[in-house]
Amino acid sequence: MEVKRSGSQPSGKGPAEYFTGTRVIAASVTFEPSARTNWHTHPLGQTLIVTAGCGLVQSGGGPIRKIRPGDVVWCPPGEKHWHGAAATTAMTHIAILEHLDGKNVDWMEKVTDGEYAAGESAE
């Protein structure tokens, strides 16, 4: 018997005789209370599927919105956004995205404490 620990194996491409093109990346990500990403964009967009807890998401210039288990968030290509946990509750989501020319994210500035705090009353 062999046990391969989570994260211990590299990803790989399927055989060309059975697969065409590049497939998507999916990762389960957990944010502790108040943890969040920087502002960022994705060249081909991103889908988030919330699986646990309570989180926040915001597009540049838009309102901060609460996200909960079962919610699915689509961030269109090039849309500046951030996401993370609520102030007192952790949040886990599955992030699904693709590479374009070897890149799947463009990281930007940090979300300030003031920007984040504005989400306390989000619905």
mmCIF file of N, CA, C and O in Angstrom, residues 24-99:
data_model
loop_
_atom_site.group_PDB
_atom_site.id
_atom_site.type_symbol
_atom_site.label_atom_id
_atom_site.label_comp_id
_atom_site.label_asym_id
_atom_site.label_seq_id
_atom_site.Cartn_x
_atom_site.Cartn_y
_atom_site.Cartn_z
ATOM 1 N N VAL A 24 -8.495 22.805 -17.034
ATOM 2 C CA VAL A 24 -8.604 23.809 -15.978
ATOM 3 C C VAL A 24 -7.872 23.359 -14.720
ATOM 4 O O VAL A 24 -7.576 22.182 -14.537
ATOM 5 N N ILE A 25 -7.633 24.327 -13.851
ATOM 6 C CA ILE A 25 -7.046 24.082 -12.537
ATOM 7 C C ILE A 25 -8.166 24.254 -11.525
ATOM 8 O O ILE A 25 -8.972 25.178 -11.634
ATOM 9 N N ALA A 26 -8.221 23.391 -10.535
ATOM 10 C CA ALA A 26 -9.186 23.530 -9.448
ATOM 11 C C ALA A 26 -8.455 23.309 -8.132
ATOM 12 O O ALA A 26 -7.641 22.395 -8.021
ATOM 13 N N ALA A 27 -8.737 24.164 -7.161
ATOM 14 C CA ALA A 27 -8.081 24.046 -5.858
ATOM 15 C C ALA A 27 -9.065 24.425 -4.762
ATOM 16 O O ALA A 27 -9.843 25.365 -4.910
ATOM 17 N N SER A 28 -9.017 23.686 -3.679
ATOM 18 C CA SER A 28 -9.795 24.037 -2.495
ATOM 19 C C SER A 28 -8.932 24.976 -1.651
ATOM 20 O O SER A 28 -7.792 24.647 -1.325
ATOM 21 N N VAL A 29 -9.479 26.141 -1.329
ATOM 22 C CA VAL A 29 -8.738 27.170 -0.596
ATOM 23 C C VAL A 29 -9.532 27.555 0.648
ATOM 24 O O VAL A 29 -10.727 27.829 0.560
ATOM 25 N N THR A 30 -8.876 27.563 1.805
ATOM 26 C CA THR A 30 -9.514 27.986 3.047
ATOM 27 C C THR A 30 -8.883 29.278 3.548
ATOM 28 O O THR A 30 -7.657 29.380 3.619
ATOM 29 N N PHE A 31 -9.723 30.247 3.860
ATOM 30 C CA PHE A 31 -9.305 31.517 4.437
ATOM 31 C C PHE A 31 -9.733 31.537 5.902
ATOM 32 O O PHE A 31 -10.906 31.304 6.200
ATOM 33 N N GLU A 32 -8.830 31.799 6.806
ATOM 34 C CA GLU A 32 -9.175 31.983 8.214
ATOM 35 C C GLU A 32 -9.940 33.300 8.362
ATOM 36 O O GLU A 32 -9.895 34.143 7.466
ATOM 37 N N PRO A 33 -10.649 33.527 9.482
ATOM 38 C CA PRO A 33 -11.387 34.783 9.646
ATOM 39 C C PRO A 33 -10.514 35.998 9.331
ATOM 40 O O PRO A 33 -9.348 36.067 9.733
ATOM 41 N N SER A 34 -11.063 36.915 8.561
ATOM 42 C CA SER A 34 -10.441 38.175 8.118
ATOM 43 C C SER A 34 -9.368 38.013 7.052
ATOM 44 O O SER A 34 -8.862 39.002 6.541
ATOM 45 N N ALA A 35 -8.993 36.787 6.688
ATOM 46 C CA ALA A 35 -7.991 36.592 5.634
ATOM 47 C C ALA A 35 -8.623 36.853 4.276
ATOM 48 O O ALA A 35 -9.805 36.581 4.060
ATOM 49 N N ARG A 36 -7.836 37.384 3.358
ATOM 50 C CA ARG A 36 -8.349 37.717 2.034
ATOM 51 C C ARG A 36 -7.203 37.801 1.033
ATOM 52 O O ARG A 36 -6.044 37.912 1.411
ATOM 53 N N THR A 37 -7.563 37.759 -0.238
ATOM 54 C CA THR A 37 -6.580 37.919 -1.302
ATOM 55 C C THR A 37 -6.255 39.401 -1.475
ATOM 56 O O THR A 37 -6.946 40.270 -0.944
ATOM 57 N N ASN A 38 -5.237 39.675 -2.258
ATOM 58 C CA ASN A 38 -5.031 41.018 -2.804
ATOM 59 C C ASN A 38 -6.047 41.208 -3.926
ATOM 60 O O ASN A 38 -6.667 40.246 -4.402
ATOM 61 N N TRP A 39 -6.167 42.435 -4.405
ATOM 62 C CA TRP A 39 -6.900 42.676 -5.632
ATOM 63 C C TRP A 39 -6.178 41.897 -6.734
ATOM 64 O O TRP A 39 -4.952 41.794 -6.734
ATOM 65 N N HIS A 40 -6.915 41.346 -7.682
ATOM 66 C CA HIS A 40 -6.307 40.610 -8.776
ATOM 67 C C HIS A 40 -7.287 40.429 -9.927
ATOM 68 O O HIS A 40 -8.480 40.716 -9.781
ATOM 69 N N THR A 41 -6.766 39.976 -11.061
ATOM 70 C CA THR A 41 -7.585 39.627 -12.223
ATOM 71 C C THR A 41 -7.137 38.254 -12.727
ATOM 72 O O THR A 41 -6.061 37.773 -12.369
ATOM 73 N N HIS A 42 -7.967 37.655 -13.571
ATOM 74 C CA HIS A 42 -7.635 36.383 -14.216
ATOM 75 C C HIS A 42 -7.849 36.547 -15.718
ATOM 76 O O HIS A 42 -8.916 37.010 -16.130
ATOM 77 N N PRO A 43 -6.861 36.170 -16.544
ATOM 78 C CA PRO A 43 -6.998 36.385 -17.980
ATOM 79 C C PRO A 43 -8.169 35.635 -18.619
ATOM 80 O O PRO A 43 -8.718 36.099 -19.617
ATOM 81 N N LEU A 44 -8.560 34.494 -18.054
ATOM 82 C CA LEU A 44 -9.695 33.746 -18.596
ATOM 83 C C LEU A 44 -10.837 33.624 -17.583
ATOM 84 O O LEU A 44 -11.715 32.781 -17.724
ATOM 85 N N GLY A 45 -10.829 34.467 -16.554
ATOM 86 C CA GLY A 45 -11.882 34.435 -15.558
ATOM 87 C C GLY A 45 -11.627 33.388 -14.484
ATOM 88 O O GLY A 45 -10.645 32.645 -14.519
ATOM 89 N N GLN A 46 -12.534 33.353 -13.497
ATOM 90 C CA GLN A 46 -12.423 32.422 -12.377
ATOM 91 C C GLN A 46 -13.814 32.099 -11.854
ATOM 92 O O GLN A 46 -14.664 32.983 -11.766
ATOM 93 N N THR A 47 -14.020 30.838 -11.500
ATOM 94 C CA THR A 47 -15.252 30.410 -10.843
ATOM 95 C C THR A 47 -14.898 30.007 -9.415
ATOM 96 O O THR A 47 -13.922 29.289 -9.190
ATOM 97 N N LEU A 48 -15.683 30.476 -8.457
ATOM 98 C CA LEU A 48 -15.540 30.100 -7.049
ATOM 99 C C LEU A 48 -16.799 29.369 -6.621
ATOM 100 O O LEU A 48 -17.907 29.849 -6.862
ATOM 101 N N ILE A 49 -16.634 28.218 -5.988
ATOM 102 C CA ILE A 49 -17.765 27.470 -5.431
ATOM 103 C C ILE A 49 -17.538 27.410 -3.929
ATOM 104 O O ILE A 49 -16.586 26.770 -3.460
ATOM 105 N N VAL A 50 -18.378 28.091 -3.172
ATOM 106 C CA VAL A 50 -18.206 28.145 -1.722
ATOM 107 C C VAL A 50 -18.677 26.837 -1.114
ATOM 108 O O VAL A 50 -19.793 26.382 -1.365
ATOM 109 N N THR A 51 -17.815 26.210 -0.290
ATOM 110 C CA THR A 51 -18.143 24.912 0.297
ATOM 111 C C THR A 51 -18.338 24.959 1.808
ATOM 112 O O THR A 51 -18.926 24.040 2.381
ATOM 113 N N ALA A 52 -17.839 26.008 2.469
ATOM 114 C CA ALA A 52 -17.981 26.095 3.928
ATOM 115 C C ALA A 52 -17.790 27.524 4.389
ATOM 116 O O ALA A 52 -17.078 28.310 3.760
ATOM 117 N N GLY A 53 -18.432 27.856 5.505
ATOM 118 C CA GLY A 53 -18.208 29.141 6.158
ATOM 119 C C GLY A 53 -18.948 30.290 5.528
ATOM 120 O O GLY A 53 -19.996 30.130 4.902
ATOM 121 N N CYS A 54 -18.366 31.480 5.689
ATOM 122 C CA CYS A 54 -18.961 32.715 5.178
ATOM 123 C C CYS A 54 -17.829 33.603 4.682
ATOM 124 O O CYS A 54 -16.820 33.774 5.371
ATOM 125 N N GLY A 55 -17.992 34.141 3.488
ATOM 126 C CA GLY A 55 -16.935 34.951 2.914
ATOM 127 C C GLY A 55 -17.457 36.236 2.311
ATOM 128 O O GLY A 55 -18.658 36.534 2.355
ATOM 129 N N LEU A 56 -16.524 36.983 1.738
ATOM 130 C CA LEU A 56 -16.829 38.246 1.085
ATOM 131 C C LEU A 56 -16.163 38.258 -0.280
ATOM 132 O O LEU A 56 -15.079 37.683 -0.465
ATOM 133 N N VAL A 57 -16.784 38.929 -1.233
ATOM 134 C CA VAL A 57 -16.227 39.089 -2.570
ATOM 135 C C VAL A 57 -16.602 40.474 -3.075
ATOM 136 O O VAL A 57 -17.669 41.001 -2.743
ATOM 137 N N GLN A 58 -15.684 41.082 -3.835
ATOM 138 C CA GLN A 58 -15.960 42.406 -4.389
ATOM 139 C C GLN A 58 -15.247 42.562 -5.719
ATOM 140 O O GLN A 58 -14.085 42.186 -5.868
ATOM 141 N N SER A 59 -15.967 43.137 -6.695
ATOM 142 C CA SER A 59 -15.366 43.551 -7.955
ATOM 143 C C SER A 59 -15.009 45.020 -7.840
ATOM 144 O O SER A 59 -15.675 45.766 -7.103
ATOM 145 N N GLY A 60 -13.995 45.457 -8.546
ATOM 146 C CA GLY A 60 -13.577 46.860 -8.496
ATOM 147 C C GLY A 60 -14.740 47.800 -8.762
ATOM 148 O O GLY A 60 -15.441 47.655 -9.762
ATOM 149 N N GLY A 61 -14.991 48.728 -7.848
ATOM 150 C CA GLY A 61 -16.074 49.683 -7.991
ATOM 151 C C GLY A 61 -17.443 49.167 -7.597
ATOM 152 O O GLY A 61 -18.410 49.921 -7.584
ATOM 153 N N GLY A 62 -17.553 47.889 -7.258
ATOM 154 C CA GLY A 62 -18.846 47.305 -6.909
ATOM 155 C C GLY A 62 -19.006 47.121 -5.416
ATOM 156 O O GLY A 62 -18.073 47.358 -4.640
ATOM 157 N N PRO A 63 -20.191 46.692 -4.996
ATOM 158 C CA PRO A 63 -20.430 46.466 -3.569
ATOM 159 C C PRO A 63 -19.743 45.189 -3.084
ATOM 160 O O PRO A 63 -19.480 44.274 -3.866
ATOM 161 N N ILE A 64 -19.449 45.127 -1.796
ATOM 162 C CA ILE A 64 -18.954 43.904 -1.182
ATOM 163 C C ILE A 64 -20.157 43.011 -0.929
ATOM 164 O O ILE A 64 -21.174 43.462 -0.414
ATOM 165 N N ARG A 65 -20.040 41.737 -1.295
ATOM 166 C CA ARG A 65 -21.159 40.812 -1.141
ATOM 167 C C ARG A 65 -20.733 39.616 -0.310
ATOM 168 O O ARG A 65 -19.624 39.128 -0.439
ATOM 169 N N LYS A 66 -21.654 39.148 0.551
ATOM 170 C CA LYS A 66 -21.410 37.934 1.337
ATOM 171 C C LYS A 66 -21.623 36.715 0.459
ATOM 172 O O LYS A 66 -22.532 36.685 -0.374
ATOM 173 N N ILE A 67 -20.787 35.695 0.674
ATOM 174 C CA ILE A 67 -20.945 34.426 -0.034
ATOM 175 C C ILE A 67 -20.969 33.307 0.996
ATOM 176 O O ILE A 67 -20.271 33.366 2.005
ATOM 177 N N ARG A 68 -21.819 32.296 0.715
ATOM 178 C CA ARG A 68 -22.043 31.202 1.658
ATOM 179 C C ARG A 68 -22.021 29.860 0.925
ATOM 180 O O ARG A 68 -22.079 29.826 -0.297
ATOM 181 N N PRO A 69 -21.968 28.742 1.670
ATOM 182 C CA PRO A 69 -21.928 27.429 1.025
ATOM 183 C C PRO A 69 -23.020 27.260 -0.030
ATOM 184 O O PRO A 69 -24.179 27.623 0.199
ATOM 185 N N GLY A 70 -22.606 26.743 -1.171
ATOM 186 C CA GLY A 70 -23.521 26.547 -2.293
ATOM 187 C C GLY A 70 -23.505 27.685 -3.288
ATOM 188 O O GLY A 70 -23.916 27.510 -4.441
ATOM 189 N N ASP A 71 -23.029 28.873 -2.881
ATOM 190 C CA ASP A 71 -22.954 30.002 -3.803
ATOM 191 C C ASP A 71 -21.857 29.743 -4.840
ATOM 192 O O ASP A 71 -20.807 29.172 -4.530
ATOM 193 N N VAL A 72 -22.116 30.153 -6.067
ATOM 194 C CA VAL A 72 -21.138 30.061 -7.146
ATOM 195 C C VAL A 72 -20.890 31.482 -7.649
ATOM 196 O O VAL A 72 -21.825 32.211 -7.967
ATOM 197 N N VAL A 73 -19.632 31.884 -7.688
ATOM 198 C CA VAL A 73 -19.240 33.229 -8.106
ATOM 199 C C VAL A 73 -18.465 33.115 -9.415
ATOM 200 O O VAL A 73 -17.510 32.336 -9.498
ATOM 201 N N TRP A 74 -18.852 33.875 -10.424
ATOM 202 C CA TRP A 74 -18.105 33.947 -11.690
ATOM 203 C C TRP A 74 -17.461 35.317 -11.771
ATOM 204 O O TRP A 74 -18.146 36.344 -11.725
ATOM 205 N N CYS A 75 -16.147 35.349 -11.903
ATOM 206 C CA CYS A 75 -15.379 36.577 -12.094
ATOM 207 C C CYS A 75 -14.939 36.581 -13.558
ATOM 208 O O CYS A 75 -14.099 35.763 -13.948
ATOM 209 N N PRO A 76 -15.490 37.471 -14.388
ATOM 210 C CA PRO A 76 -15.157 37.477 -15.816
ATOM 211 C C PRO A 76 -13.683 37.788 -16.081
ATOM 212 O O PRO A 76 -13.002 38.376 -15.229
ATOM 213 N N PRO A 77 -13.183 37.418 -17.246
ATOM 214 C CA PRO A 77 -11.797 37.712 -17.592
ATOM 215 C C PRO A 77 -11.465 39.199 -17.418
ATOM 216 O O PRO A 77 -12.241 40.060 -17.841
ATOM 217 N N GLY A 78 -10.341 39.465 -16.775
ATOM 218 C CA GLY A 78 -9.867 40.826 -16.610
ATOM 219 C C GLY A 78 -10.567 41.652 -15.550
ATOM 220 O O GLY A 78 -10.194 42.805 -15.329
ATOM 221 N N GLU A 79 -11.579 41.108 -14.878
ATOM 222 C CA GLU A 79 -12.300 41.881 -13.862
ATOM 223 C C GLU A 79 -11.495 41.916 -12.558
ATOM 224 O O GLU A 79 -11.194 40.881 -11.971
ATOM 225 N N LYS A 80 -11.172 43.122 -12.093
ATOM 226 C CA LYS A 80 -10.433 43.300 -10.844
ATOM 227 C C LYS A 80 -11.347 42.941 -9.679
ATOM 228 O O LYS A 80 -12.479 43.423 -9.599
ATOM 229 N N HIS A 81 -10.854 42.076 -8.781
ATOM 230 C CA HIS A 81 -11.685 41.621 -7.667
ATOM 231 C C HIS A 81 -10.813 41.094 -6.537
ATOM 232 O O HIS A 81 -9.607 40.940 -6.683
ATOM 233 N N TRP A 82 -11.459 40.828 -5.405
ATOM 234 C CA TRP A 82 -10.823 40.132 -4.277
ATOM 235 C C TRP A 82 -11.876 39.256 -3.617
ATOM 236 O O TRP A 82 -13.072 39.446 -3.819
ATOM 237 N N HIS A 83 -11.413 38.287 -2.810
ATOM 238 C CA HIS A 83 -12.325 37.433 -2.054
ATOM 239 C C HIS A 83 -11.603 36.920 -0.826
ATOM 240 O O HIS A 83 -10.370 36.860 -0.790
ATOM 241 N N GLY A 84 -12.383 36.578 0.191
ATOM 242 C CA GLY A 84 -11.799 36.073 1.422
ATOM 243 C C GLY A 84 -12.881 35.753 2.438
ATOM 244 O O GLY A 84 -14.069 35.736 2.120
ATOM 245 N N ALA A 85 -12.439 35.500 3.663
ATOM 246 C CA ALA A 85 -13.356 35.116 4.742
ATOM 247 C C ALA A 85 -14.010 36.346 5.365
ATOM 248 O O ALA A 85 -13.484 37.457 5.296
ATOM 249 N N ALA A 86 -15.145 36.117 6.017
ATOM 250 C CA ALA A 86 -15.774 37.161 6.821
ATOM 251 C C ALA A 86 -14.902 37.414 8.058
ATOM 252 O O ALA A 86 -13.990 36.632 8.364
ATOM 253 N N ALA A 87 -15.179 38.478 8.767
ATOM 254 C CA ALA A 87 -14.333 38.893 9.894
ATOM 255 C C ALA A 87 -14.268 37.864 11.019
ATOM 256 O O ALA A 87 -13.226 37.717 11.661
ATOM 257 N N THR A 88 -15.361 37.140 11.255
ATOM 258 C CA THR A 88 -15.384 36.214 12.392
ATOM 259 C C THR A 88 -15.577 34.751 12.003
ATOM 260 O O THR A 88 -15.687 33.897 12.872
ATOM 261 N N THR A 89 -15.613 34.467 10.681
ATOM 262 C CA THR A 89 -15.886 33.112 10.213
ATOM 263 C C THR A 89 -14.940 32.746 9.081
ATOM 264 O O THR A 89 -14.771 33.523 8.143
ATOM 265 N N ALA A 90 -14.331 31.574 9.154
ATOM 266 C CA ALA A 90 -13.504 31.088 8.050
ATOM 267 C C ALA A 90 -14.390 30.798 6.841
ATOM 268 O O ALA A 90 -15.617 30.686 6.959
ATOM 269 N N MET A 91 -13.767 30.682 5.669
ATOM 270 C CA MET A 91 -14.507 30.366 4.449
ATOM 271 C C MET A 91 -13.636 29.480 3.566
ATOM 272 O O MET A 91 -12.438 29.727 3.413
ATOM 273 N N THR A 92 -14.244 28.436 2.999
ATOM 274 C CA THR A 92 -13.556 27.574 2.051
ATOM 275 C C THR A 92 -14.285 27.616 0.718
ATOM 276 O O THR A 92 -15.520 27.573 0.684
ATOM 277 N N HIS A 93 -13.519 27.736 -0.363
ATOM 278 C CA HIS A 93 -14.111 27.654 -1.692
ATOM 279 C C HIS A 93 -13.234 26.808 -2.594
ATOM 280 O O HIS A 93 -12.046 26.605 -2.322
ATOM 281 N N ILE A 94 -13.838 26.309 -3.656
ATOM 282 C CA ILE A 94 -13.095 25.670 -4.727
ATOM 283 C C ILE A 94 -12.919 26.740 -5.791
ATOM 284 O O ILE A 94 -13.899 27.356 -6.234
ATOM 285 N N ALA A 95 -11.677 26.990 -6.168
ATOM 286 C CA ALA A 95 -11.366 27.970 -7.211
ATOM 287 C C ALA A 95 -11.054 27.209 -8.500
ATOM 288 O O ALA A 95 -10.252 26.279 -8.491
ATOM 289 N N ILE A 96 -11.695 27.619 -9.594
ATOM 290 C CA ILE A 96 -11.504 26.976 -10.888
ATOM 291 C C ILE A 96 -11.067 28.041 -11.886
ATOM 292 O O ILE A 96 -11.738 29.063 -12.040
ATOM 293 N N LEU A 97 -9.917 27.795 -12.549
ATOM 294 C CA LEU A 97 -9.409 28.761 -13.503
ATOM 295 C C LEU A 97 -8.541 28.084 -14.545
ATOM 296 O O LEU A 97 -8.171 26.924 -14.398
ATOM 297 N N GLU A 98 -8.237 28.827 -15.618
ATOM 298 C CA GLU A 98 -7.423 28.319 -16.719
ATOM 299 C C GLU A 98 -6.216 29.220 -16.931
ATOM 300 O O GLU A 98 -6.220 30.380 -16.550
ATOM 301 N N HIS A 99 -5.207 28.670 -17.599
ATOM 302 C CA HIS A 99 -4.023 29.437 -17.980
ATOM 303 C C HIS A 99 -4.211 30.042 -19.373
ATOM 304 O O HIS A 99 -4.812 29.419 -20.245
#
